Each structure stands twice: as C-alpha cells, then as structure tokens.
XYZ file of C-alpha atoms in Angstrom:
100
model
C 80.266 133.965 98.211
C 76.094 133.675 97.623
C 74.430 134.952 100.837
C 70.201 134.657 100.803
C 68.109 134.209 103.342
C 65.161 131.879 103.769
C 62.441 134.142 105.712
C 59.264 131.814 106.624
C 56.313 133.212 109.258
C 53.707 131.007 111.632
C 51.369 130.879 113.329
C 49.323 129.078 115.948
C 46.553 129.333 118.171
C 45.301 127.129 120.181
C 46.365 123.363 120.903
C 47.644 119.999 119.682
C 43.840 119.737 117.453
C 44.290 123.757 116.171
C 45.481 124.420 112.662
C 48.188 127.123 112.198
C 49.623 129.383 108.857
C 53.066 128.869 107.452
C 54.262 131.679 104.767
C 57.652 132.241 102.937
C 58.397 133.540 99.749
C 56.747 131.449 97.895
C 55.446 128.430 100.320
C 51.973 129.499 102.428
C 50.573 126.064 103.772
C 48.205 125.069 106.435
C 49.940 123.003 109.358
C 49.152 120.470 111.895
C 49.614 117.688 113.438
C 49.016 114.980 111.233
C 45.666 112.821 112.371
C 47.458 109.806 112.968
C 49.024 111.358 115.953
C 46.466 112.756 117.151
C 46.068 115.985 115.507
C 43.690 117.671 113.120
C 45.309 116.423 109.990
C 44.563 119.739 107.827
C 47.658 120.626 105.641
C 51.248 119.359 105.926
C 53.297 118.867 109.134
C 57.182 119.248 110.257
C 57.704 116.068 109.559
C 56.012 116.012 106.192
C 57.957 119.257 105.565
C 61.603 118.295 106.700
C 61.479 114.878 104.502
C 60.469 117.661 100.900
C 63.309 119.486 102.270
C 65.903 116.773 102.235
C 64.145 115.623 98.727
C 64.120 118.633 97.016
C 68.290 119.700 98.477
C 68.823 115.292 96.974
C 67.053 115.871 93.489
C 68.473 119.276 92.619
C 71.525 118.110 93.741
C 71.696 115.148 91.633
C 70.129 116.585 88.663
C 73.432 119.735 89.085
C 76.106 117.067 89.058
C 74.708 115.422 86.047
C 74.153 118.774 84.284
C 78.118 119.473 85.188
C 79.009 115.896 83.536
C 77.699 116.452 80.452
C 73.765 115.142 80.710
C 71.517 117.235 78.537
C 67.555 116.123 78.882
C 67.611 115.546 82.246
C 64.713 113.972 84.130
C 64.729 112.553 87.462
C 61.668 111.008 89.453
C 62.184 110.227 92.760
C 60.525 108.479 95.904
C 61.317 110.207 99.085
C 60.505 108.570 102.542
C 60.902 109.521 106.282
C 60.376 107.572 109.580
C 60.032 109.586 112.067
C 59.721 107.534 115.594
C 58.642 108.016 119.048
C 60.480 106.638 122.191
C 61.525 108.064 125.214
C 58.265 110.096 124.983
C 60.207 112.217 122.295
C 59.151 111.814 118.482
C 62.808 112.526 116.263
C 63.076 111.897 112.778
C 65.158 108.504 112.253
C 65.647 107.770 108.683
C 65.164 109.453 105.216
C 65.812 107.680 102.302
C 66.004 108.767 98.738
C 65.314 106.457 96.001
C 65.650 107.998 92.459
C-alpha cells in the first residue's frame, strides 16, 4: 500500500469581499468568492476548485485504463462542468459532469 499526503495552507482575513492565499506543493492560488455571488472575484474559488479536482481524478483515470488496454499516443481533451446551487439558504454542489 501507497500512503502520501496532500498538505495545502490558507488563509483569510477579513470578509465575504477579502481575498485569501491557498498553497500546497505545487498549487499557490488566490481565492474568493467568485463576483457573481457577491464576492471579490480575484483568483479561483471552492467551487471552481472541487469541479478541477473531480476533472483531473476523471481524465487521469481514463487516460490509466486506456494505457492498461493497450492505447499508446494517448490524448484526451475534456470539458468539465459543475452546478453548484443555492436553496435552503445553503449553496452545495449538485452536479458535475465530465464530457471527454
């Protein structure tokens, strides 16, 4: 078994309009809220940040099982989108959907 851990540091200061730091090993981004919500709109967001996650896990994924079946050359473009909703007076993420 393959242990690693993901280490990321932020920071914040200030309110909903404040930009804050994200750093990991390799990442270091602005964040915010995005401007359409109300927020300063500098950077990328959670939102913005959890639909590249689930991209990037899909399109390695994918482009592993081919390599295992044989595929040599392999190139993969793909569309990634997330809708993230607000009711309740809770935002949640509701769909992500792939399309390679």
């Amino acid at each position: 078994m393959v242990k690693h851990d993901f280490n990321v540091t932020t920071h914040w200061s200030g309110g909903r309009e404040s930009v804050g730091d994200l750093n990991g090993d390799v990442l270091t981004e602005q964040i915010s809220i995005p401007a359409g919500l109300g927020g300063n709109g500098t950077g990328t967001n959670p939102d913005e940040l959890l639909v590249s996650a689930a991209a990037s896990c899909y399109i390695i994924s994918l482009a592993a099982v081919l390599e295992r079946a044989g595929f040599e050359s392999i190139e993969i473009e793909q569309f990634s989108s997330g809708t993230a909703l607000f009711e309740n007076a809770k935002f949640k993420m509701d769909t992500i959907t792939h399309y390679p």
